[in-house]
Amino acid sequence: MKKILLLTIFCFFQVALFSQQSEYRNKIKGPESILGDRCKEYKKLISSTPGDIKFDVIVQDRQITLIFPSEKQFKKLFDDSFDGIAVDIIDKNQYSCGKNNEFLDAWPNRGLMLDPVFKNKLLKNYVLTDQNTVSVDIGFLPYSFEPENVEYNILILQKKALCDYQSTVGLQTKNWTLLKNGLYWDTVPRSRKEFSDRFFQKSITFRIPFNKNKSTYDSADIKPLYDSLNVTNYEITDVWIKTYSSVEGTYKENNYLQFARAQSIIQALEKFQTNKIKPHIKPSENWSQFAGSIENTEFEYLRNYSKKEVKSILSTDKLLLTKIEPILAKQRFAEIKLDLRLKKSILKTLNYSFHFLMKLSEKVI
């Protein structure tokens, strides 16, 4: 009798879930209507939006959070009561060999679609992070899913119409690694009077490892690296630092340590020039690398715990912390991008030489 009751309850929830899916699916309209394109305004807005402004999804303790880099564009995207976002959870088990994919012919979702979150809740609940990015909770991963086996796709709704479907894999985009090259003259036009420093700008990226609990770096620590970059003819205008800490320790301690490291590196770099450097700092705990590093090791069981539980285990089991330290050590580093421009003294010499050659060429002609 008890088994029958449990089976009945299970079936009830499955039917309820399916009914809810059908209800929300039926409310979502396609982009085309007899009156024209429902997504015309959305397409117009997106076409005028910089390419590096895009949605990201992060998941912590099953809480699904939407990240968007521009508050202004976020408000423009969701200015109607029925503009919203829905999360589509894709389980890799859907595509197992010999298994029927119940979502194969589904529309608009390709997996389990969570309830859409519309304008009023989005604009009421979002917060700005320290990096001035929009962060808003948009759903919760059901316990029937294993976090490492799913991806989170996004349905963008405009007035209940599906205007975009964006796939993500839970990894934040590293836009700065795709650096745009400037346009440069292949020949010097005779009308040009002199060169400006914008013709001699460049960017370089590198990585600095951190020692455990070390947050202070002086110019002596940085100088060998600085010299190896061969940038003595340039000055640094901006520095972009993504700092990663290992996962042990409290979030507050790690956040403080990462900012201290970044500020220390910037101060050390500023000693090589007179101008101030504009900093851009983004701290993060290195959970992604941690999860990958412990796979197929004796520590793999830690992947079954939440982040909070892992921190608790590492803080109380000192023997474990000592054994796992070689793995943690590899997760403490900073990815750094320097924006550089030619020093004014070098530019002045270059322009002097340019004027001399131009006058010489005029005499020859």
GROMACS .gro file of C-alpha atoms in nm:
model
  365
    1MET     CA    1   0.000   0.000   0.000
    2LYS     CA    2   0.284   0.237   0.091
    3LYS     CA    3   0.458   0.168  -0.243
    4ILE     CA    4   0.138   0.243  -0.433
    5LEU     CA    5   0.096   0.570  -0.243
    6LEU     CA    6   0.455   0.677  -0.319
    7LEU     CA    7   0.411   0.588  -0.685
    8THR     CA    8   0.088   0.788  -0.699
    9ILE     CA    9   0.258   1.092  -0.544
   10PHE     CA   10   0.551   1.063  -0.787
   11CYS     CA   11   0.316   1.044  -1.087
   12PHE     CA   12   0.120   1.342  -0.956
   13PHE     CA   13   0.431   1.560  -0.944
   14GLN     CA   14   0.543   1.442  -1.288
   15VAL     CA   15   0.203   1.529  -1.435
   16ALA     CA   16   0.204   1.864  -1.255
   17LEU     CA   17   0.550   1.941  -1.388
   18PHE     CA   18   0.452   1.843  -1.743
   19SER     CA   19   0.133   2.048  -1.719
   20GLN     CA   20   0.330   2.350  -1.602
   21GLN     CA   21   0.575   2.301  -1.891
   22SER     CA   22   0.284   2.285  -2.137
   23GLU     CA   23   0.121   2.592  -1.981
   24TYR     CA   24   0.428   2.809  -2.019
   25ARG     CA   25   0.513   2.670  -2.362
   26ASN     CA   26   0.164   2.751  -2.486
   27LYS     CA   27   0.193   3.110  -2.363
   28ILE     CA   28   0.514   3.173  -2.558
   29LYS     CA   29   0.460   3.296  -2.914
   30GLY     CA   30   0.682   3.263  -3.219
   31PRO     CA   31   0.867   3.564  -3.358
   32GLU     CA   32   0.640   3.600  -3.663
   33SER     CA   33   0.277   3.711  -3.664
   34ILE     CA   34   0.028   3.818  -3.929
   35LEU     CA   35   0.110   4.176  -3.830
   36GLY     CA   36   0.482   4.130  -3.890
   37ASP     CA   37   0.796   4.057  -3.690
   38ARG     CA   38   0.729   4.056  -3.314
   39CYS     CA   39   1.104   4.079  -3.249
   40LYS     CA   40   1.179   4.375  -3.474
   41GLU     CA   41   1.262   4.611  -3.187
   42TYR     CA   42   1.473   4.346  -3.014
   43LYS     CA   43   1.677   4.281  -3.329
   44LYS     CA   44   1.727   4.653  -3.376
   45LEU     CA   45   1.850   4.692  -3.017
   46ILE     CA   46   2.081   4.389  -3.038
   47SER     CA   47   2.232   4.506  -3.369
   48SER     CA   48   2.338   4.830  -3.200
   49THR     CA   49   2.478   4.653  -2.892
   50PRO     CA   50   2.856   4.590  -2.866
   51GLY     CA   51   2.947   4.226  -2.932
   52ASP     CA   52   3.103   4.173  -2.589
   53ILE     CA   53   2.777   4.259  -2.411
   54LYS     CA   54   2.608   3.923  -2.368
   55PHE     CA   55   2.432   3.710  -2.110
   56ASP     CA   56   2.618   3.474  -1.880
   57VAL     CA   57   2.485   3.218  -1.633
   58ILE     CA   58   2.652   3.111  -1.310
   59VAL     CA   59   2.524   2.845  -1.070
   60GLN     CA   60   2.613   2.830  -0.702
   61ASP     CA   61   2.452   2.579  -0.468
   62ARG     CA   62   2.188   2.516  -0.740
   63GLN     CA   63   2.087   2.883  -0.749
   64ILE     CA   64   2.089   2.994  -1.114
   65THR     CA   65   2.201   3.355  -1.156
   66LEU     CA   66   2.194   3.565  -1.471
   67ILE     CA   67   2.490   3.798  -1.530
   68PHE     CA   68   2.478   4.090  -1.774
   69PRO     CA   69   2.756   4.350  -1.813
   70SER     CA   70   2.547   4.664  -1.877
   71GLU     CA   71   2.270   4.795  -1.652
   72LYS     CA   72   2.161   5.045  -1.918
   73GLN     CA   73   2.123   4.779  -2.189
   74PHE     CA   74   1.956   4.543  -1.940
   75LYS     CA   75   1.679   4.796  -1.874
   76LYS     CA   76   1.637   4.858  -2.247
   77LEU     CA   77   1.597   4.486  -2.315
   78PHE     CA   78   1.323   4.447  -2.055
   79ASP     CA   79   1.098   4.750  -2.085
   80ASP     CA   80   0.765   4.571  -2.136
   81SER     CA   81   0.574   4.381  -1.868
   82PHE     CA   82   0.599   4.060  -2.073
   83ASP     CA   83   0.967   4.091  -2.161
   84GLY     CA   84   1.152   3.821  -1.973
   85ILE     CA   85   1.401   3.537  -1.942
   86ALA     CA   86   1.350   3.162  -1.910
   87VAL     CA   87   1.616   2.903  -1.830
   88ASP     CA   88   1.624   2.585  -2.038
   89ILE     CA   89   1.809   2.304  -1.855
   90ILE     CA   90   1.973   2.056  -2.092
   91ASP     CA   91   2.077   1.725  -1.936
   92LYS     CA   92   2.346   1.533  -2.123
   93ASN     CA   93   2.156   1.214  -2.037
   94GLN     CA   94   1.892   1.329  -2.288
   95TYR     CA   95   2.138   1.232  -2.559
   96SER     CA   96   2.245   0.893  -2.422
   97CYS     CA   97   2.261   0.620  -2.685
   98GLY     CA   98   1.945   0.411  -2.699
   99LYS     CA   99   1.752   0.649  -2.474
  100ASN     CA  100   1.441   0.831  -2.590
  101ASN     CA  101   1.479   1.210  -2.572
  102GLU     CA  102   1.137   1.331  -2.458
  103PHE     CA  103   1.228   1.689  -2.554
  104LEU     CA  104   1.338   1.605  -2.909
  105ASP     CA  105   1.037   1.768  -3.075
  106ALA     CA  106   0.964   2.022  -2.801
  107TRP     CA  107   0.922   2.393  -2.867
  108PRO     CA  108   1.040   2.647  -2.762
  109ASN     CA  109   1.252   2.453  -2.511
  110ARG     CA  110   1.506   2.177  -2.575
  111GLY     CA  111   1.513   2.054  -2.215
  112LEU     CA  112   1.337   2.132  -1.887
  113MET     CA  113   1.225   2.494  -1.907
  114LEU     CA  114   1.191   2.676  -1.576
  115ASP     CA  115   0.923   2.937  -1.515
  116PRO     CA  116   0.996   3.257  -1.709
  117VAL     CA  117   1.098   3.562  -1.505
  118PHE     CA  118   0.945   3.879  -1.645
  119LYS     CA  119   1.032   4.247  -1.633
  120ASN     CA  120   0.884   4.338  -1.294
  121LYS     CA  121   1.077   4.070  -1.104
  122LEU     CA  122   1.396   4.119  -1.308
  123LEU     CA  123   1.413   4.493  -1.247
  124LYS     CA  124   1.301   4.462  -0.885
  125ASN     CA  125   1.546   4.189  -0.783
  126TYR     CA  126   1.864   4.261  -0.976
  127VAL     CA  127   2.174   4.394  -0.799
  128LEU     CA  128   2.494   4.553  -0.926
  129THR     CA  129   2.816   4.370  -0.844
  130ASP     CA  130   3.147   4.534  -0.755
  131GLN     CA  131   3.230   4.518  -1.127
  132ASN     CA  132   2.905   4.707  -1.213
  133THR     CA  133   2.754   4.402  -1.380
  134VAL     CA  134   2.388   4.309  -1.337
  135SER     CA  135   2.326   3.998  -1.127
  136VAL     CA  136   1.977   3.853  -1.079
  137ASP     CA  137   1.852   3.511  -0.965
  138ILE     CA  138   1.632   3.350  -1.231
  139GLY     CA  139   1.576   2.994  -1.112
  140PHE     CA  140   1.680   2.693  -0.909
  141LEU     CA  141   1.829   2.370  -1.041
  142PRO     CA  142   1.597   2.083  -0.939
  143TYR     CA  143   1.757   1.812  -0.726
  144SER     CA  144   1.681   1.554  -0.995
  145PHE     CA  145   1.970   1.699  -1.198
  146GLU     CA  146   2.343   1.658  -1.138
  147PRO     CA  147   2.503   2.005  -1.173
  148GLU     CA  148   2.804   1.873  -1.366
  149ASN     CA  149   2.578   1.701  -1.623
  150VAL     CA  150   2.376   1.999  -1.740
  151GLU     CA  151   2.408   2.320  -1.935
  152TYR     CA  152   2.188   2.625  -1.896
  153ASN     CA  153   2.046   2.789  -2.206
  154ILE     CA  154   1.850   3.111  -2.213
  155LEU     CA  155   1.522   3.197  -2.382
  156ILE     CA  156   1.484   3.572  -2.432
  157LEU     CA  157   1.120   3.675  -2.448
  158GLN     CA  158   0.987   4.003  -2.582
  159LYS     CA  159   0.616   4.061  -2.519
  160LYS     CA  160   0.584   3.683  -2.470
  161ALA     CA  161   0.748   3.613  -2.809
  162LEU     CA  162   1.064   3.401  -2.829
  163CYS     CA  163   1.316   3.638  -2.987
  164ASP     CA  164   1.642   3.464  -2.902
  165TYR     CA  165   1.776   3.133  -2.772
  166GLN     CA  166   2.129   3.154  -2.637
  167SER     CA  167   2.339   2.852  -2.547
  168THR     CA  168   2.585   2.867  -2.260
  169VAL     CA  169   2.810   2.614  -2.088
  170GLY     CA  170   2.848   2.796  -1.756
  171LEU     CA  171   3.186   2.944  -1.846
  172GLN     CA  172   3.215   3.318  -1.843
  173THR     CA  173   3.337   3.464  -2.169
  174LYS     CA  174   3.694   3.590  -2.178
  175ASN     CA  175   3.640   3.871  -2.426
  176TRP     CA  176   3.972   4.035  -2.358
  177THR     CA  177   4.162   3.743  -2.514
  178LEU     CA  178   4.010   3.832  -2.850
  179LEU     CA  179   4.189   4.159  -2.901
  180LYS     CA  180   4.088   4.378  -3.192
  181ASN     CA  181   4.378   4.505  -3.402
  182GLY     CA  182   4.379   4.870  -3.489
  183LEU     CA  183   4.391   4.999  -3.847
  184TYR     CA  184   4.734   5.121  -3.950
  185TRP     CA  185   4.868   5.293  -4.260
  186ASP     CA  186   5.072   5.071  -4.493
  187THR     CA  187   5.217   5.390  -4.644
  188VAL     CA  188   5.243   5.734  -4.489
  189PRO     CA  189   5.021   5.994  -4.663
  190ARG     CA  190   5.198   6.318  -4.743
  191SER     CA  191   4.921   6.515  -4.577
  192ARG     CA  192   5.009   6.365  -4.239
  193LYS     CA  193   5.188   6.614  -4.015
  194GLU     CA  194   5.284   6.379  -3.732
  195PHE     CA  195   5.201   6.052  -3.560
  196SER     CA  196   4.983   6.035  -3.249
  197ASP     CA  197   5.029   5.779  -2.973
  198ARG     CA  198   4.717   5.591  -3.086
  199PHE     CA  199   4.919   5.454  -3.378
  200PHE     CA  200   5.150   5.281  -3.132
  201GLN     CA  201   4.915   5.120  -2.883
  202LYS     CA  202   4.926   4.752  -2.801
  203SER     CA  203   4.813   4.501  -2.539
  204ILE     CA  204   4.991   4.205  -2.385
  205THR     CA  205   4.864   3.930  -2.156
  206PHE     CA  206   5.046   3.709  -1.909
  207ARG     CA  207   4.995   3.512  -1.589
  208ILE     CA  208   5.147   3.557  -1.243
  209PRO     CA  209   5.133   3.271  -0.986
  210PHE     CA  210   5.068   3.352  -0.619
  211ASN     CA  211   5.224   3.199  -0.312
  212LYS     CA  212   4.984   3.092  -0.038
  213ASN     CA  213   4.865   3.385   0.175
  214LYS     CA  214   5.109   3.624   0.005
  215SER     CA  215   4.952   3.955  -0.092
  216THR     CA  216   5.249   4.193  -0.114
  217TYR     CA  217   5.456   4.236  -0.429
  218ASP     CA  218   5.727   4.499  -0.470
  219SER     CA  219   5.908   4.620  -0.781
  220ALA     CA  220   6.189   4.367  -0.725
  221ASP     CA  221   5.934   4.084  -0.756
  222ILE     CA  222   5.788   4.229  -1.075
  223LYS     CA  223   6.104   4.360  -1.248
  224PRO     CA  224   6.224   4.029  -1.403
  225LEU     CA  225   5.879   3.980  -1.554
  226TYR     CA  226   5.854   4.345  -1.659
  227ASP     CA  227   6.193   4.326  -1.834
  228SER     CA  228   6.097   4.005  -2.013
  229LEU     CA  229   5.792   4.177  -2.164
  230ASN     CA  230   6.022   4.416  -2.352
  231VAL     CA  231   5.796   4.718  -2.299
  232THR     CA  232   6.055   4.974  -2.187
  233ASN     CA  233   5.956   5.209  -2.472
  234TYR     CA  234   5.593   5.199  -2.361
  235GLU     CA  235   5.391   5.316  -2.063
  236ILE     CA  236   5.098   5.128  -1.914
  237THR     CA  237   4.761   5.305  -1.938
  238ASP     CA  238   4.525   5.032  -1.810
  239VAL     CA  239   4.574   4.702  -1.634
  240TRP     CA  240   4.305   4.433  -1.633
  241ILE     CA  241   4.353   4.176  -1.358
  242LYS     CA  242   4.152   3.859  -1.304
  243THR     CA  243   4.269   3.714  -0.975
  244TYR     CA  244   4.196   3.354  -0.881
  245SER     CA  245   4.228   3.215  -0.530
  246SER     CA  246   4.222   2.853  -0.420
  247VAL     CA  247   3.895   2.744  -0.264
  248GLU     CA  248   3.993   2.698   0.101
  249GLY     CA  249   3.930   2.990   0.334
  250THR     CA  250   3.621   3.208   0.367
  251TYR     CA  251   3.488   3.405   0.072
  252LYS     CA  252   3.556   3.731   0.260
  253GLU     CA  253   3.918   3.635   0.329
  254ASN     CA  254   3.975   3.522  -0.031
  255ASN     CA  255   3.815   3.835  -0.174
  256TYR     CA  256   4.030   4.060   0.045
  257LEU     CA  257   4.344   3.864  -0.044
  258GLN     CA  258   4.275   3.886  -0.417
  259PHE     CA  259   4.214   4.262  -0.412
  260ALA     CA  260   4.527   4.311  -0.201
  261ARG     CA  261   4.732   4.108  -0.450
  262ALA     CA  262   4.595   4.302  -0.747
  263GLN     CA  263   4.654   4.641  -0.584
  264SER     CA  264   5.007   4.538  -0.487
  265ILE     CA  265   5.088   4.435  -0.845
  266ILE     CA  266   4.953   4.765  -0.979
  267GLN     CA  267   5.157   4.967  -0.729
  268ALA     CA  268   5.470   4.770  -0.823
  269LEU     CA  269   5.409   4.835  -1.194
  270GLU     CA  270   5.353   5.208  -1.132
  271LYS     CA  271   5.707   5.238  -0.996
  272PHE     CA  272   5.838   5.183  -1.350
  273GLN     CA  273   5.663   5.497  -1.481
  274THR     CA  274   5.543   5.840  -1.372
  275ASN     CA  275   5.181   5.816  -1.487
  276LYS     CA  276   4.909   5.647  -1.284
  277ILE     CA  277   4.764   5.320  -1.412
  278LYS     CA  278   4.389   5.276  -1.443
  279PRO     CA  279   4.301   4.943  -1.271
  280HIS     CA  280   4.026   4.695  -1.358
  281ILE     CA  281   4.008   4.411  -1.104
  282LYS     CA  282   3.787   4.102  -1.107
  283PRO     CA  283   3.837   3.852  -0.820
  284SER     CA  284   3.716   3.493  -0.829
  285GLU     CA  285   3.753   3.168  -0.637
  286ASN     CA  286   3.889   2.903  -0.872
  287TRP     CA  287   3.611   2.644  -0.835
  288SER     CA  288   3.615   2.543  -1.201
  289GLN     CA  289   3.983   2.444  -1.198
  290PHE     CA  290   3.945   2.283  -0.855
  291ALA     CA  291   3.666   2.055  -0.979
  292GLY     CA  292   3.870   1.957  -1.284
  293SER     CA  293   4.192   1.901  -1.088
  294ILE     CA  294   4.044   1.656  -0.838
  295GLU     CA  295   3.875   1.441  -1.102
  296ASN     CA  296   4.014   1.085  -1.107
  297THR     CA  297   4.212   1.149  -0.787
  298GLU     CA  298   4.164   1.035  -0.428
  299PHE     CA  299   3.992   1.370  -0.364
  300GLU     CA  300   3.722   1.324  -0.630
  301TYR     CA  301   3.458   1.262  -0.363
  302LEU     CA  302   3.469   1.635  -0.282
  303ARG     CA  303   3.286   1.701  -0.611
  304ASN     CA  304   2.972   1.562  -0.444
  305TYR     CA  305   2.962   1.843  -0.187
  306SER     CA  306   2.847   2.203  -0.215
  307LYS     CA  307   3.102   2.484  -0.210
  308LYS     CA  308   3.011   2.565   0.149
  309GLU     CA  309   3.059   2.201   0.252
  310VAL     CA  310   3.397   2.177   0.075
  311LYS     CA  311   3.519   2.488   0.258
  312SER     CA  312   3.403   2.341   0.588
  313ILE     CA  313   3.578   2.008   0.523
  314LEU     CA  314   3.906   2.175   0.425
  315SER     CA  315   3.898   2.407   0.725
  316THR     CA  316   3.848   2.125   0.977
  317ASP     CA  317   4.058   1.845   0.825
  318LYS     CA  318   4.416   1.976   0.842
  319LEU     CA  319   4.564   1.648   0.717
  320LEU     CA  320   4.345   1.660   0.408
  321LEU     CA  321   4.437   2.025   0.354
  322THR     CA  322   4.807   1.937   0.362
  323LYS     CA  323   4.764   1.647   0.119
  324ILE     CA  324   4.559   1.851  -0.128
  325GLU     CA  325   4.785   2.160  -0.113
  326PRO     CA  326   4.981   2.074  -0.435
  327ILE     CA  327   4.649   2.092  -0.623
  328LEU     CA  328   4.539   2.411  -0.449
  329ALA     CA  329   4.874   2.579  -0.517
  330LYS     CA  330   4.814   2.567  -0.893
  331GLN     CA  331   4.488   2.758  -0.855
  332ARG     CA  332   4.638   3.078  -0.712
  333PHE     CA  333   4.727   3.309  -0.996
  334ALA     CA  334   4.630   3.624  -1.182
  335GLU     CA  335   4.559   3.669  -1.551
  336ILE     CA  336   4.682   4.015  -1.644
  337LYS     CA  337   4.633   4.227  -1.954
  338LEU     CA  338   4.831   4.548  -1.997
  339ASP     CA  339   4.717   4.824  -2.233
  340LEU     CA  340   5.026   5.011  -2.352
  341ARG     CA  341   5.105   5.324  -2.549
  342LEU     CA  342   5.434   5.460  -2.675
  343LYS     CA  343   5.612   5.692  -2.432
  344LYS     CA  344   5.585   6.060  -2.522
  345SER     CA  345   5.963   6.098  -2.536
  346ILE     CA  346   5.990   5.816  -2.790
  347LEU     CA  347   5.696   5.956  -2.987
  348LYS     CA  348   5.862   6.299  -2.996
  349THR     CA  349   6.182   6.148  -3.137
  350LEU     CA  350   5.983   5.950  -3.393
  351ASN     CA  351   5.797   6.259  -3.512
  352TYR     CA  352   6.121   6.455  -3.536
  353SER     CA  353   6.267   6.181  -3.757
  354PHE     CA  354   5.948   6.173  -3.961
  355HIS     CA  355   5.960   6.549  -4.028
  356PHE     CA  356   6.326   6.524  -4.126
  357LEU     CA  357   6.257   6.244  -4.375
  358MET     CA  358   5.957   6.425  -4.522
  359LYS     CA  359   6.164   6.739  -4.584
  360LEU     CA  360   6.440   6.528  -4.734
  361SER     CA  361   6.196   6.355  -4.969
  362GLU     CA  362   6.057   6.692  -5.083
  363LYS     CA  363   6.408   6.805  -5.180
  364VAL     CA  364   6.467   6.483  -5.374
  365ILE     CA  365   6.137   6.520  -5.561
   0.00000   0.00000   0.00000
